[in-house]
XYZ file of C-alpha atoms in Angstrom:
479
model
C 153.396 122.271 51.216
C 149.771 122.141 52.359
C 149.737 125.926 52.721
C 151.123 126.355 49.192
C 148.509 123.964 47.839
C 145.701 125.856 49.557
C 147.069 129.114 48.145
C 147.205 127.757 44.583
C 143.700 126.350 44.854
C 142.471 129.703 46.157
C 144.134 131.534 43.258
C 142.625 129.087 40.757
C 139.148 129.518 42.223
C 139.449 133.313 42.208
C 140.707 133.310 38.595
C 137.873 131.002 37.578
C 135.377 133.366 39.196
C 136.942 136.382 37.465
C 136.945 134.589 34.106
C 133.237 133.865 34.430
C 132.575 137.487 35.405
C 134.686 138.852 32.540
C 133.770 136.551 29.687
C 130.943 134.217 30.632
C 127.223 134.533 30.039
C 125.111 136.703 32.294
C 123.291 134.143 34.405
C 119.673 135.154 34.819
C 119.862 137.807 32.093
C 116.414 139.149 31.281
C 116.675 139.314 27.489
C 116.929 136.781 24.670
C 119.998 138.609 23.474
C 121.105 136.481 20.545
C 120.579 133.243 18.642
C 120.081 130.570 21.305
C 119.191 133.088 24.010
C 122.691 133.906 25.214
C 126.289 133.256 24.227
C 126.122 129.604 25.339
C 123.568 129.097 22.497
C 121.745 126.496 24.629
C 118.276 127.815 23.767
C 117.013 127.866 27.338
C 114.890 130.682 28.721
C 114.996 131.662 32.379
C 111.247 132.266 32.241
C 108.124 130.138 31.904
C 106.312 130.407 28.610
C 102.585 130.170 27.900
C 100.717 126.997 27.004
C 97.232 128.415 26.501
C 97.517 131.995 25.271
C 95.900 134.760 23.286
C 97.624 137.075 20.825
C 99.349 139.859 22.757
C 100.342 141.584 19.554
C 101.085 140.887 15.912
C 103.444 143.001 13.843
C 103.435 143.061 10.061
C 106.785 143.157 8.271
C 107.602 144.289 4.764
C 109.782 141.236 4.068
C 110.537 137.746 5.316
C 112.468 137.163 8.540
C 114.108 133.725 8.566
C 116.303 134.716 11.520
C 116.042 134.544 15.284
C 114.459 137.453 17.129
C 116.417 139.211 19.880
C 115.024 140.884 22.995
C 116.769 142.996 25.608
C 116.370 143.643 29.323
C 113.779 146.344 28.626
C 111.647 143.794 26.722
C 112.289 145.499 23.405
C 112.168 143.179 20.405
C 114.605 143.332 17.467
C 113.673 141.769 14.121
C 115.912 141.567 11.051
C 114.417 141.094 7.588
C 115.887 139.853 4.343
C 115.397 143.273 2.744
C 118.008 144.775 5.081
C 115.653 146.527 7.502
C 116.024 146.065 11.268
C 112.912 146.744 13.366
C 112.830 147.656 17.062
C 109.496 147.188 18.864
C 108.399 148.151 22.355
C 106.947 145.549 24.797
C 103.476 146.075 23.282
C 104.610 145.460 19.723
C 104.634 149.124 18.679
C 107.374 150.320 16.347
C 110.197 152.259 18.012
C 112.535 152.667 15.062
C 113.927 151.038 11.937
C 117.460 150.837 10.572
C 118.098 150.277 6.862
C 121.406 148.576 6.035
C 120.873 149.039 2.262
C 121.800 145.382 1.775
C 119.985 142.174 2.779
C 120.585 140.919 6.285
C 121.976 137.389 6.435
C 122.059 136.574 10.159
C 120.286 136.982 13.470
C 120.697 140.189 15.491
C 122.408 140.367 18.877
C 121.290 142.878 21.512
C 124.180 144.044 23.706
C 123.905 145.237 27.295
C 124.662 148.850 26.322
C 121.650 148.983 23.983
C 123.619 148.441 20.774
C 122.545 145.849 18.225
C 125.058 143.878 16.131
C 123.966 142.209 12.903
C 125.629 140.895 9.740
C 124.541 141.241 6.144
C 125.130 139.829 2.697
C 127.715 142.411 1.642
C 130.155 141.103 4.259
C 129.733 143.761 6.930
C 128.845 143.563 10.593
C 126.632 146.546 11.377
C 126.681 148.250 14.768
C 123.354 149.970 15.445
C 122.995 152.428 18.322
C 120.212 152.294 20.950
C 118.087 154.787 18.998
C 118.442 153.070 15.642
C 121.276 155.180 14.275
C 124.256 153.573 12.593
C 127.259 153.453 14.905
C 129.729 151.851 12.522
C 130.381 148.724 10.498
C 133.190 146.185 10.222
C 133.956 144.705 6.790
C 134.905 141.084 6.100
C 135.584 139.118 2.946
C 132.317 137.168 2.921
C 128.668 137.036 3.909
C 128.104 137.391 7.672
C 125.384 134.909 8.684
C 126.855 134.399 12.150
C 124.930 135.872 15.087
C 127.594 137.780 17.067
C 128.519 136.710 20.595
C 129.095 139.650 22.943
C 131.199 138.721 25.985
C 130.979 140.400 29.377
C 134.008 142.473 28.362
C 131.949 143.924 25.519
C 134.189 142.292 22.914
C 132.316 140.868 19.947
C 133.031 137.520 18.241
C 131.507 136.526 14.901
C 132.257 134.473 11.805
C 132.202 135.175 8.087
C 131.863 133.093 4.946
C 135.454 134.085 4.189
C 136.439 131.397 6.725
C 137.566 133.740 9.490
C 136.383 134.280 13.036
C 136.705 137.939 14.004
C 137.151 139.473 17.439
C 136.440 143.196 17.621
C 136.114 145.752 20.394
C 132.736 147.377 21.190
C 133.833 150.287 18.972
C 134.493 148.011 16.005
C 138.298 147.874 16.211
C 139.849 144.554 15.205
C 141.446 142.604 18.059
C 142.371 139.400 16.231
C 141.207 136.953 13.563
C 141.330 133.170 13.303
C 141.174 131.270 9.999
C 139.496 127.872 9.787
C 141.143 125.493 7.345
C 139.345 122.821 5.374
C 141.134 119.642 4.283
C 142.714 119.260 0.882
C 141.988 121.802 -1.802
C 138.626 122.811 -0.369
C 138.093 126.456 0.537
C 138.534 127.640 4.082
C 135.715 126.579 6.358
C 133.141 129.264 5.622
C 131.697 130.033 9.042
C 127.919 129.870 8.746
C 127.346 129.155 12.433
C 127.495 131.438 15.439
C 130.338 131.117 17.959
C 129.524 130.053 21.515
C 131.339 131.193 24.650
C 131.920 129.057 27.736
C 131.933 130.140 31.369
C 135.720 130.691 31.309
C 135.524 132.806 28.152
C 136.677 130.115 25.707
C 135.270 130.745 22.230
C 133.971 127.692 20.335
C 133.548 127.795 16.563
C 133.389 125.490 13.553
C 133.419 126.084 9.811
C 131.699 124.645 6.779
C 134.057 122.411 4.714
C 136.136 122.041 7.867
C 135.286 118.949 9.968
C 136.663 120.437 13.187
C 135.482 122.326 16.239
C 137.992 124.841 17.600
C 138.376 126.111 21.162
C 140.038 129.536 21.121
C 141.530 131.805 23.765
C 139.351 134.955 23.864
C 142.332 137.273 24.349
C 144.442 136.424 21.318
C 142.609 133.728 19.310
C 145.216 131.050 20.007
C 143.993 127.456 19.756
C 143.389 125.611 23.019
C 142.319 122.389 21.331
C 140.738 120.989 18.177
C 138.004 118.350 18.067
C 138.176 116.414 14.803
C 134.996 114.848 13.390
C 134.970 111.900 11.023
C 134.203 112.649 7.405
C 133.978 110.790 4.104
C 135.790 111.548 0.867
C 134.833 110.694 -2.689
C 136.817 107.620 -3.842
C 138.051 109.435 -6.943
C 138.960 112.621 -5.069
C 140.817 112.136 -1.763
C 140.894 115.910 -1.251
C 137.089 116.137 -1.116
C 134.989 115.946 2.024
C 131.376 114.894 2.503
C 129.818 115.285 5.916
C 131.287 116.246 9.242
C 130.475 119.917 8.711
C 129.494 122.094 11.705
C 126.744 124.085 9.975
C 124.809 124.715 13.210
C 126.324 126.499 16.189
C 127.996 124.659 19.055
C 125.966 124.663 22.275
C 127.505 124.881 25.761
C 125.671 122.872 28.422
C 125.362 123.807 32.115
C 128.430 121.715 33.031
C 130.495 123.070 30.128
C 129.961 120.101 27.791
C 129.732 121.225 24.170
C 126.997 119.706 22.000
C 127.329 119.718 18.219
C 125.280 118.488 15.264
C 126.706 118.214 11.736
C 125.523 118.235 8.148
C 125.247 114.808 6.487
C 125.761 113.160 9.876
C 122.889 111.788 12.024
C 124.887 111.952 15.269
C 124.733 114.283 18.235
C 128.211 114.799 19.706
C 129.110 115.651 23.315
C 132.590 117.174 23.631
C 134.781 117.586 26.706
C 135.506 121.320 27.227
C 138.878 120.561 28.840
C 140.567 118.769 25.954
C 138.169 118.459 23.005
C 137.703 114.702 23.367
C 134.367 113.301 22.222
C 132.707 112.038 25.402
C 129.946 110.289 23.491
C 127.948 110.399 20.312
C 124.526 108.991 19.513
C 123.069 108.151 16.116
C 119.640 109.772 16.147
C 118.489 108.323 12.838
C 118.349 104.962 14.600
C 118.486 105.686 18.349
C 120.109 103.143 20.636
C 116.923 103.125 22.708
C 115.010 101.415 19.909
C 113.572 102.071 16.483
C 110.797 104.631 16.708
C 109.251 104.516 13.231
C 109.763 101.686 10.794
C 109.057 103.994 7.864
C 111.662 106.509 8.936
C 114.599 105.028 7.025
C 112.676 105.138 3.748
C 111.217 108.614 4.222
C 114.223 110.405 5.747
C 117.434 108.599 4.757
C 119.810 111.512 5.395
C 119.037 113.408 8.570
C 120.913 116.713 8.713
C 121.598 119.003 11.656
C 120.564 122.381 10.270
C 119.468 123.864 13.600
C 121.034 123.994 17.052
C 120.110 121.539 19.821
C 118.710 123.056 23.010
C 119.328 122.045 26.622
C 116.557 121.837 29.223
C 116.747 122.790 32.914
C 117.446 119.161 33.873
C 120.252 118.805 31.306
C 118.199 116.925 28.696
C 119.285 117.768 25.146
C 116.562 118.242 22.521
C 117.453 117.813 18.851
C 115.661 118.378 15.546
C 116.908 117.243 12.161
C 115.249 117.923 8.788
C 112.382 115.527 9.535
C 109.189 115.618 11.656
C 110.766 114.107 14.782
C 111.835 115.704 18.040
C 114.443 113.753 20.005
C 115.282 113.985 23.701
C 118.727 112.747 24.759
C 119.869 112.195 28.343
C 123.080 113.919 29.525
C 124.839 110.525 29.450
C 124.163 110.107 25.720
C 121.252 107.667 25.913
C 117.941 108.263 24.187
C 115.186 109.579 26.465
C 112.295 109.725 24.014
C 111.411 110.493 20.403
C 108.109 111.976 19.278
C 106.698 112.913 15.912
C 105.350 116.421 15.334
C 103.259 116.932 12.218
C 104.239 115.746 8.766
C 107.166 117.987 7.813
C 110.478 118.936 9.387
C 112.530 120.267 10.859
C 112.092 122.592 13.768
C 113.848 125.420 15.535
C 113.642 124.936 19.278
C 113.437 126.794 22.578
C 112.916 125.368 26.067
C 111.474 127.381 28.957
C 112.276 127.371 32.684
C 109.661 124.678 33.330
C 111.108 122.339 30.703
C 108.426 122.997 28.058
C 109.827 122.738 24.534
C 108.636 125.162 21.861
C 109.159 123.795 18.345
C 108.508 126.059 15.344
C 108.292 124.189 12.078
C 108.211 124.249 8.317
C 104.620 122.964 8.486
C 103.401 126.285 9.908
C 102.834 125.000 13.435
C 104.269 126.088 16.754
C 104.204 122.983 18.973
C 104.500 122.972 22.756
C 105.839 119.669 24.107
C 106.346 118.791 27.761
C 109.504 117.228 29.180
C 107.961 113.747 28.907
C 107.484 114.125 25.147
C 103.736 114.805 25.131
C 102.420 117.465 22.780
C 100.304 119.742 24.971
C 99.527 122.763 22.764
C 100.008 124.210 19.304
C 99.405 127.217 17.086
C 98.710 127.115 13.341
C 99.940 129.738 10.914
C 99.540 129.947 7.157
C 103.316 130.213 6.731
C 106.362 128.405 8.016
C 107.523 129.511 11.441
C 110.979 129.859 12.945
C 112.957 130.558 16.114
C 110.468 130.809 18.982
C 111.521 133.019 21.896
C 110.247 133.050 25.489
C 110.630 136.628 26.742
C 111.107 137.936 30.275
C 107.394 138.466 30.953
C 106.527 134.934 29.817
C 105.461 136.075 26.355
C 106.153 133.623 23.528
C 107.294 135.363 20.330
C 107.571 133.610 16.980
C 108.253 134.929 13.491
C 106.363 133.924 10.399
C 107.812 134.017 6.921
C 107.851 132.461 3.480
C 110.635 130.659 1.699
C 111.977 132.902 -1.058
C 111.227 130.216 -3.656
C 107.483 130.368 -2.921
C 107.171 133.974 -1.749
C 103.911 135.614 -2.840
C 104.535 139.341 -3.092
C 101.086 140.459 -1.924
C 101.050 138.249 1.163
C 102.398 139.560 4.441
C 104.938 138.371 6.980
C 104.245 138.631 10.677
C 105.793 138.373 14.092
C 103.398 136.954 16.678
C 103.529 137.460 20.450
C 101.431 135.175 22.673
C 100.667 135.863 26.327
C 98.597 134.324 29.136
C 97.807 137.775 30.533
C 94.638 139.791 29.802
C 93.104 137.017 27.710
C 89.606 137.063 29.231
C 87.004 136.490 26.528
C 89.575 136.294 23.742
C 90.275 133.427 21.388
C 93.315 131.315 22.272
C 95.098 130.452 18.995
C 97.950 128.956 21.044
C 96.045 126.369 23.018
C 95.980 122.849 24.371
C 95.227 120.383 21.622
C 92.324 119.234 23.828
C 90.957 122.808 23.925
C 88.935 122.194 20.774
C 86.738 125.303 20.920
C 89.626 127.682 21.700
C 88.117 129.033 24.914
C 91.370 128.744 26.846
C 90.052 125.907 29.018
C 89.583 122.161 28.562
C 85.992 121.532 29.653
C 82.757 119.697 28.848
C 82.219 121.874 25.783
C 85.367 120.374 24.284
C 84.227 116.856 25.188
C 80.825 117.477 23.591
C 82.487 118.771 20.423
C 84.778 115.767 20.309
C 81.960 113.241 20.782
C 79.706 114.991 18.264
C 82.370 114.877 15.572
C 83.939 111.561 16.495
C 82.197 109.663 13.708
C 84.263 111.669 11.225
C 87.404 110.037 12.545
C 86.107 106.594 11.669
C 84.737 107.601 8.288
C 87.711 107.249 5.969
C 85.714 108.687 3.074
C 85.608 111.980 4.984
C 89.079 111.958 6.530
C 91.124 109.237 4.843
C 94.215 108.267 6.752
C 93.067 110.071 9.915
C 94.217 113.345 8.398
C 91.334 115.637 9.343
C 91.465 118.249 12.104
C 89.016 116.411 14.370
C 91.095 113.259 14.166
C 94.150 115.022 15.544
C 92.637 114.769 19.031
C 93.382 111.668 21.066
C 91.516 110.208 24.003
C 94.551 110.594 26.245
C 94.114 114.362 26.133
C 90.705 114.426 27.875
């Protein structure tokens, strides 16, 4: 009996190892291959990013890029624009090639290990682009493809469509299987706006808009392993309607396999057991259990929504942004760690580096760098809103700049910025410590002299009413 038990345990361990090798994420992978860094979507880089940095390069685009950037193991950068053009840049920001899809892109690109790039567009197709920028095929769906594809170790590709289906295709674009999400009542199928995540054993996690469920699917045939059902409200006069409980953002797989999910019209962060789909805990982040953090919050931001994915730090802390100016840190046990306010507008797309530094790119045009204790340590100001910061393999921080289509000015440009700590001698540091007032790259007596010389402005409300001026953004704790 003992021998049989040891044999079964050995087989289980070997199968678990093979499953991770076949399906799971490439631990220590050099590139930021897809939305969230890798197929776990946890937004964690294996590399340390810069705090004080100069501009390594800046690339001008012909159109806005509201999507995440992808990088590969050769430090090439892939940028998709709303006009349907995909750019490939070398490590120095020089153009390698472009690919024109002849239809607007609608999702973030994914860089596969073989050099291919997968990206969806508004006409319902997933484009496969070869390593040299030539079209290598396309797969058609019945709706817009805003999902960033997940490429498993097998090379199989998983992505969602607004037609409510999750698709599994081979590297050559052949269909393997599909799975249809189903909304309650007479609502349409759960249009999949989010990107699927893949766990260490290959399980595919996906949710759909109008469908208050998270599904765990077998990667081989799309069969359902379990369903996690979220609470939702219905209109009193229409029991077939649903308000809230929608997985708009992608599920995120933590280091221990726990799945983290935010929802539209729901201020909670959910932690889900990967074994059975049970909700381990949830925390209301509009009014954290650790205490109220801003008495004006309820009036200013009554309906916090989870538009962007949470990220998970090296120590397991989960960082969350809703559509407000606050960044929340949640402990792995579901208790609040800290909450800090960044700027005046929200929300933010997040990345965390190997040292636990959080990079938050916001609608207010700032890239904020926040340490694991919640202190803002550096920032960069752009004229436009920023999105999806990436920490690349060489420690370069890359962030895209764009304009909302409703306020787009045709003669103003869109840029991708790359910041680096290398070769910055004598250069201005636009990404710098908020105590580095003169932008020299160091916090020194020159900064203190500047602060003291201008300090009277902070107390003169006729000059800077409400402490809103640039000088008044410095605090004594920084020096």
